Each structure stands twice: as C-alpha cells, then as structure tokens.
CSV table of C-alpha atoms in Angstrom, one decimal:
chain,number,residue,atom,x,y,z
A,115,MET,CA,-0.1,0.0,0.0
A,116,ARG,CA,1.3,3.4,-0.8
A,117,VAL,CA,0.0,6.9,-0.2
A,118,ILE,CA,1.7,10.0,-1.8
A,119,VAL,CA,0.7,13.6,-1.0
A,120,GLN,CA,2.4,16.1,-3.4
A,121,GLU,CA,2.2,19.2,-5.1
A,122,ALA,CA,3.9,18.2,-8.4
A,123,PRO,CA,2.5,16.2,-11.3
A,124,PHE,CA,2.5,12.7,-11.6
A,125,ASP,CA,3.3,10.2,-14.4
A,126,PHE,CA,-0.2,8.3,-14.6
A,127,GLY,CA,1.2,6.0,-17.1
A,128,ALA,CA,4.4,5.1,-15.3
A,129,GLU,CA,2.6,4.7,-12.1
A,130,ALA,CA,-0.3,2.4,-13.6
A,131,ALA,CA,2.1,0.3,-15.3
A,132,ALA,CA,4.4,-0.1,-12.3
A,133,PHE,CA,1.6,-1.1,-9.7
A,134,ALA,CA,0.0,-3.5,-12.5
A,135,SER,CA,3.3,-5.1,-12.9
A,136,ALA,CA,4.4,-5.4,-9.2
A,137,ARG,CA,2.4,-8.7,-8.5
A,138,HIS,CA,1.7,-12.0,-10.4
A,139,ASP,CA,-1.1,-13.3,-8.0
A,140,MET,CA,-3.7,-10.3,-8.6
A,141,GLY,CA,-5.7,-10.7,-11.8
A,142,ALA,CA,-7.4,-7.4,-11.6
A,143,ILE,CA,-6.3,-3.8,-11.5
A,144,VAL,CA,-8.5,-0.9,-11.5
A,145,THR,CA,-7.3,2.7,-11.8
A,146,PHE,CA,-9.3,6.0,-11.3
A,147,THR,CA,-7.9,9.4,-12.3
A,148,GLY,CA,-9.5,12.6,-11.4
A,149,ILE,CA,-8.9,15.6,-13.6
A,150,VAL,CA,-9.4,19.3,-13.2
A,151,ARG,CA,-12.7,20.0,-15.0
A,152,ASP,CA,-13.7,23.4,-16.7
A,153,ASN,CA,-17.6,23.3,-16.7
A,154,ALA,CA,-18.4,26.7,-18.3
A,155,GLY,CA,-15.1,27.5,-20.0
A,156,GLY,CA,-14.2,30.1,-17.3
A,157,LEU,CA,-12.0,28.1,-15.3
A,158,SER,CA,-8.3,29.4,-15.1
A,159,ALA,CA,-7.0,27.3,-12.3
A,160,MET,CA,-7.9,25.0,-9.4
A,161,GLU,CA,-6.0,25.5,-6.0
A,162,ILE,CA,-6.1,22.7,-3.4
A,163,GLU,CA,-5.5,23.5,0.0
A,164,HIS,CA,-4.7,20.5,2.5
A,165,TYR,CA,-4.0,19.8,6.2
A,166,PRO,CA,-0.3,18.7,6.0
A,167,GLY,CA,-0.2,16.9,9.3
A,168,MET,CA,-3.4,15.1,8.8
A,169,THR,CA,-3.7,14.4,5.2
A,170,ALA,CA,-1.4,11.4,4.7
A,171,LYS,CA,-2.6,9.8,7.9
A,172,ALA,CA,-6.4,9.9,6.7
A,173,LEU,CA,-5.3,8.7,3.4
A,174,GLU,CA,-3.6,5.7,5.0
A,175,LYS,CA,-6.3,4.9,7.1
A,176,ILE,CA,-9.0,5.0,4.2
A,177,ALA,CA,-6.5,2.9,2.1
A,178,ALA,CA,-5.9,0.4,4.9
A,179,GLU,CA,-9.5,0.0,5.4
A,180,ALA,CA,-10.0,-0.9,1.6
A,181,VAL,CA,-7.1,-3.3,1.6
A,182,SER,CA,-8.7,-5.1,4.4
A,183,ARG,CA,-12.3,-5.0,3.5
A,184,TRP,CA,-11.7,-6.4,0.0
A,185,SER,CA,-8.4,-8.5,0.6
A,186,LEU,CA,-6.6,-6.4,-1.7
A,187,GLY,CA,-3.1,-7.1,-3.0
A,188,ASP,CA,-2.3,-3.6,-3.0
A,189,ALA,CA,-3.7,-0.2,-3.1
A,190,LEU,CA,-2.1,3.1,-4.2
A,191,VAL,CA,-3.4,6.7,-3.8
A,192,ILE,CA,-1.6,9.9,-5.2
A,193,HIS,CA,-3.2,13.3,-4.4
A,194,ARG,CA,-1.8,16.6,-5.5
A,195,HIS,CA,-2.1,20.0,-3.7
A,196,GLY,CA,-1.6,23.3,-4.8
A,197,ARG,CA,-2.3,25.2,-8.1
A,198,MET,CA,-3.4,23.2,-11.2
A,199,ALA,CA,-4.7,24.1,-14.6
A,200,PRO,CA,-7.7,22.7,-16.2
A,201,GLY,CA,-7.1,19.1,-17.7
A,202,GLU,CA,-4.5,18.5,-15.4
A,203,MET,CA,-4.4,15.3,-13.3
A,204,ILE,CA,-5.5,15.9,-9.6
A,205,MET,CA,-5.3,12.4,-8.2
A,206,MET,CA,-5.3,8.7,-8.8
A,207,VAL,CA,-6.1,5.6,-7.0
A,208,ALA,CA,-5.3,2.0,-8.0
A,209,THR,CA,-6.6,-1.3,-6.5
A,210,ALA,CA,-5.2,-4.8,-7.0
A,211,ALA,CA,-7.4,-7.8,-6.4
A,212,HIS,CA,-7.7,-11.2,-7.3
A,213,HIS,CA,-11.0,-10.5,-9.3
A,214,ARG,CA,-12.5,-7.3,-10.8
A,215,ALA,CA,-15.5,-7.1,-8.6
A,216,ASP,CA,-13.3,-6.3,-5.5
A,217,ALA,CA,-11.0,-4.3,-7.4
A,218,PHE,CA,-13.7,-1.9,-8.8
A,219,ALA,CA,-15.6,-1.9,-5.4
A,220,ALA,CA,-12.4,-1.0,-3.7
A,221,ALA,CA,-11.6,1.8,-6.1
A,222,GLU,CA,-15.0,3.2,-5.5
A,223,TYR,CA,-14.8,3.0,-1.8
A,224,LEU,CA,-11.5,4.8,-2.0
A,225,MET,CA,-13.1,7.7,-4.2
A,226,ASP,CA,-16.2,8.0,-2.0
A,227,TYR,CA,-13.9,8.2,1.3
A,228,LEU,CA,-11.4,10.6,-0.6
A,229,LYS,CA,-14.0,13.0,-1.4
A,230,SER,CA,-15.5,13.7,2.0
A,231,ARG,CA,-13.1,12.4,4.7
A,232,ALA,CA,-9.5,13.4,3.3
A,233,PRO,CA,-8.6,17.0,4.3
A,234,PHE,CA,-8.4,18.7,1.0
A,235,TRP,CA,-10.3,21.9,-0.1
A,236,LYS,CA,-10.8,22.7,-3.8
A,237,LYS,CA,-10.8,26.5,-4.9
A,238,GLU,CA,-11.9,27.2,-8.4
A,239,ILE,CA,-10.0,30.5,-9.9
A,240,GLY,CA,-11.9,32.0,-12.7
A,241,ALA,CA,-11.8,35.4,-14.7
A,242,ASP,CA,-14.3,36.8,-12.4
A,243,GLY,CA,-12.8,35.7,-8.9
A,244,ALA,CA,-12.3,32.5,-6.9
A,245,GLU,CA,-14.8,30.5,-5.2
A,246,TRP,CA,-14.5,27.5,-2.7
A,247,VAL,CA,-16.0,24.3,-4.1
A,248,ALA,CA,-19.1,23.4,-1.8
A,249,ALA,CA,-19.2,19.7,-0.6
A,250,LYS,CA,-22.2,18.0,-2.1
A,251,ASP,CA,-25.0,16.2,0.0
A,252,ASP,CA,-24.6,13.3,-2.4
A,253,ASP,CA,-20.9,12.9,-1.5
A,254,GLU,CA,-21.9,12.4,2.3
A,255,ALA,CA,-24.8,10.1,1.4
A,256,ALA,CA,-22.3,8.1,-0.8
A,257,LEU,CA,-20.7,7.0,2.5
A,258,GLU,CA,-23.7,5.3,3.8
A,259,ARG,CA,-23.6,2.6,1.1
A,260,TRP,CA,-20.1,1.4,2.6
B,214,MET,CA,-3.3,24.4,22.5
B,215,ASP,CA,-2.7,25.3,18.6
B,216,VAL,CA,-5.8,26.2,16.6
B,217,LEU,CA,-5.8,25.8,12.9
B,218,TYR,CA,-8.0,27.1,10.2
B,219,PHE,CA,-8.5,26.0,6.9
B,220,ALA,CA,-10.2,27.2,3.5
B,221,TRP,CA,-12.9,29.7,3.9
B,222,VAL,CA,-12.6,29.5,7.8
B,223,ARG,CA,-9.0,30.5,7.4
B,224,GLU,CA,-9.9,33.3,5.0
B,225,ARG,CA,-12.7,34.8,7.1
B,226,ILE,CA,-10.5,34.7,10.5
B,227,GLY,CA,-7.5,36.0,8.6
B,228,ILE,CA,-4.8,33.6,9.8
B,229,PRO,CA,-3.8,29.9,9.3
B,230,ARG,CA,-3.2,29.1,12.9
B,231,GLU,CA,-2.8,30.7,16.2
B,232,SER,CA,-1.9,29.5,19.8
B,233,VAL,CA,-4.9,29.7,22.1
B,234,ASP,CA,-4.7,29.8,26.0
B,235,SER,CA,-8.1,28.2,26.8
B,236,GLN,CA,-9.8,26.2,29.4
B,237,ALA,CA,-12.7,25.2,27.2
B,238,ALA,CA,-14.2,21.8,28.3
B,239,THR,CA,-15.2,21.1,24.9
B,240,VAL,CA,-14.9,22.3,21.3
B,241,ALA,CA,-18.2,23.8,21.5
B,242,ASP,CA,-17.1,25.9,24.4
B,243,LEU,CA,-13.9,26.8,22.4
B,244,VAL,CA,-15.8,28.0,19.6
B,245,ALA,CA,-18.1,30.2,21.9
B,246,GLU,CA,-15.0,31.6,23.5
B,247,LEU,CA,-13.4,32.5,20.2
B,248,SER,CA,-16.6,33.9,18.7
B,249,ALA,CA,-16.9,36.2,21.8
B,250,ARG,CA,-13.5,37.6,20.8
B,251,GLU,CA,-14.0,39.6,17.6
B,252,GLU,CA,-16.7,39.8,14.6
B,253,ARG,CA,-14.4,37.9,12.2
B,254,TYR,CA,-14.5,34.7,14.5
B,255,ALA,CA,-18.4,35.1,15.2
B,256,LEU,CA,-18.9,35.3,11.4
B,257,ALA,CA,-16.6,32.3,10.7
B,258,PHE,CA,-18.2,30.2,13.2
B,259,SER,CA,-21.9,31.6,12.8
B,260,ASP,CA,-23.1,28.1,11.4
B,261,ILE,CA,-21.5,25.3,13.0
B,262,SER,CA,-23.2,22.8,10.9
B,263,ALA,CA,-21.2,23.9,8.0
B,264,LEU,CA,-18.0,23.3,9.7
B,265,ARG,CA,-16.0,20.3,10.6
B,266,VAL,CA,-13.3,19.9,13.4
B,267,ALA,CA,-10.4,17.7,13.9
B,268,LEU,CA,-8.8,16.9,17.1
B,269,ASP,CA,-4.8,16.1,17.0
B,270,GLN,CA,-5.3,15.4,13.4
B,271,GLU,CA,-8.5,13.2,13.7
B,272,LEU,CA,-11.9,14.2,12.6
B,273,SER,CA,-14.1,14.6,15.7
B,274,ASP,CA,-17.4,16.4,16.8
B,275,PHE,CA,-18.1,19.7,18.3
B,276,ASP,CA,-19.2,18.0,21.7
B,277,ALA,CA,-16.1,16.3,22.1
B,278,PRO,CA,-13.8,17.2,25.3
B,279,LEU,CA,-10.6,19.2,24.8
B,280,ALA,CA,-8.8,17.5,27.8
B,281,GLY,CA,-5.2,16.6,26.6
B,282,VAL,CA,-5.8,17.9,23.2
B,283,ARG,CA,-2.8,19.7,21.5
B,284,GLU,CA,-4.2,20.7,18.1
B,285,VAL,CA,-7.7,21.9,17.2
B,286,ALA,CA,-8.5,22.3,13.5
B,287,PHE,CA,-11.7,23.9,12.0
B,288,PHE,CA,-12.8,23.7,8.1
B,289,PRO,CA,-15.6,23.4,6.1
B,290,PRO,CA,-16.7,19.9,4.7
B,291,MET,CA,-13.7,18.4,2.6
B,292,THR,CA,-13.8,18.3,-1.0
B,293,GLY,CA,-10.9,15.8,-2.2
B,294,GLY,CA,-10.9,13.4,-4.9
C-alpha cells in the first residue's frame, strides 16, 4: 500500500504500469484518475489546500480499510495539492485484487472516502474571482452504502 | 493549544493558525470563546453545521472534550478526490 501527497504532477502511465506489474497473483487492476474540470469554460485554475499533518494519515487509514475489506493485494493513492490548470490530473487511485469485482468496489470506496474524509479543499479560480467548491450532500450520502 | 483554520474559515478569520490559551471543556465551548473575541470569529463560526473539526489530526465532533488535546483544526466539509 502506498499513499503519496505531493504538489508536483505525477506520471499516471508510469504509476499505473508499475502498479500493475508489481505482482503476479492479482488478476484485476482498477485505476481511477481525477482531472481538473472546466465546466463553463471560465476556469483558469484550481487551487487545492490541504492539512499537511493530517492528510497522509487520513489517506493511509482509508486505504488500509479498503485493503482489509476487499483483501486487496495492493492499493495506491496519489493526491496533489497546490495550483493546477484545467485538464491536469489531481489524483489517482489504483487497486489490485484477485478478481475485478473487488478491485472496482475498493476503488469506488477509496473515491467516496477521499471526497469527504480526506482534508483537501478545492478552490476554483476564474476570470471573475475565486470560489471554494462546496461539498455535495450526495458525497456524504455516498458513504452510507459502505 | 494550537488552533488551525483551513479554506474559507482561514480566510474569514484571517490567519492559518494561532496559539490559544483556553480552559474550554469541549470544542463547542472553545467555539463560543473564540466567537466572543471578535466579529471575524463570530462570522466564521456562525453556522457550525457548515464546519468540521479535527482534534490532534483526527476528525471529531463539536461536543468532544478538549482535555489533553494539543491541536484543534476547523474547516469546511472536505472536497478531495
């Protein structure tokens, strides 16, 4: 299990390939990548603030829970902070399991918990000013299915 | 104890962290003490249902006791992923 919190971009292809080839007893790898999305065409950047002392610990706890619940062979979480342009990758998760159902479920679990239990806050910077992204009720409700 | 603020809570209060000398028994008591200080605190804490709190870097609740706690952080609901 690996958790990385960094400001710099990461190489999704290299990370996914290394993760997928690390073990030969896992038949299913699922990866998810989150991208800075420009809905209305007015976004110039996304700024992500985090809580340095808490972030890695919170992510490790979430990842460890996923590994134990779905008996994963491995799990990877990379999450960036700082300023990013539209189209840049914000984060990725990867899960390795014997079969795909567990790999998919664990990846969804990781994403649901990363959304509302990892101390990151997104701010959208546009031509007309900046605005904090509000958490959605749906994101909180999504945790209830686990 | 150290009190930390993130995202719009930090912006409203105007500082990222401060050292607070308080005998508050619970998080809610600390919020009441801070809110009584100045308008910017009262504004940031006007609706605590819109806030989250972490004690020593673990998510907690506003009715949690503060005994032995060294670091309290206030922030809006998280938007990771």
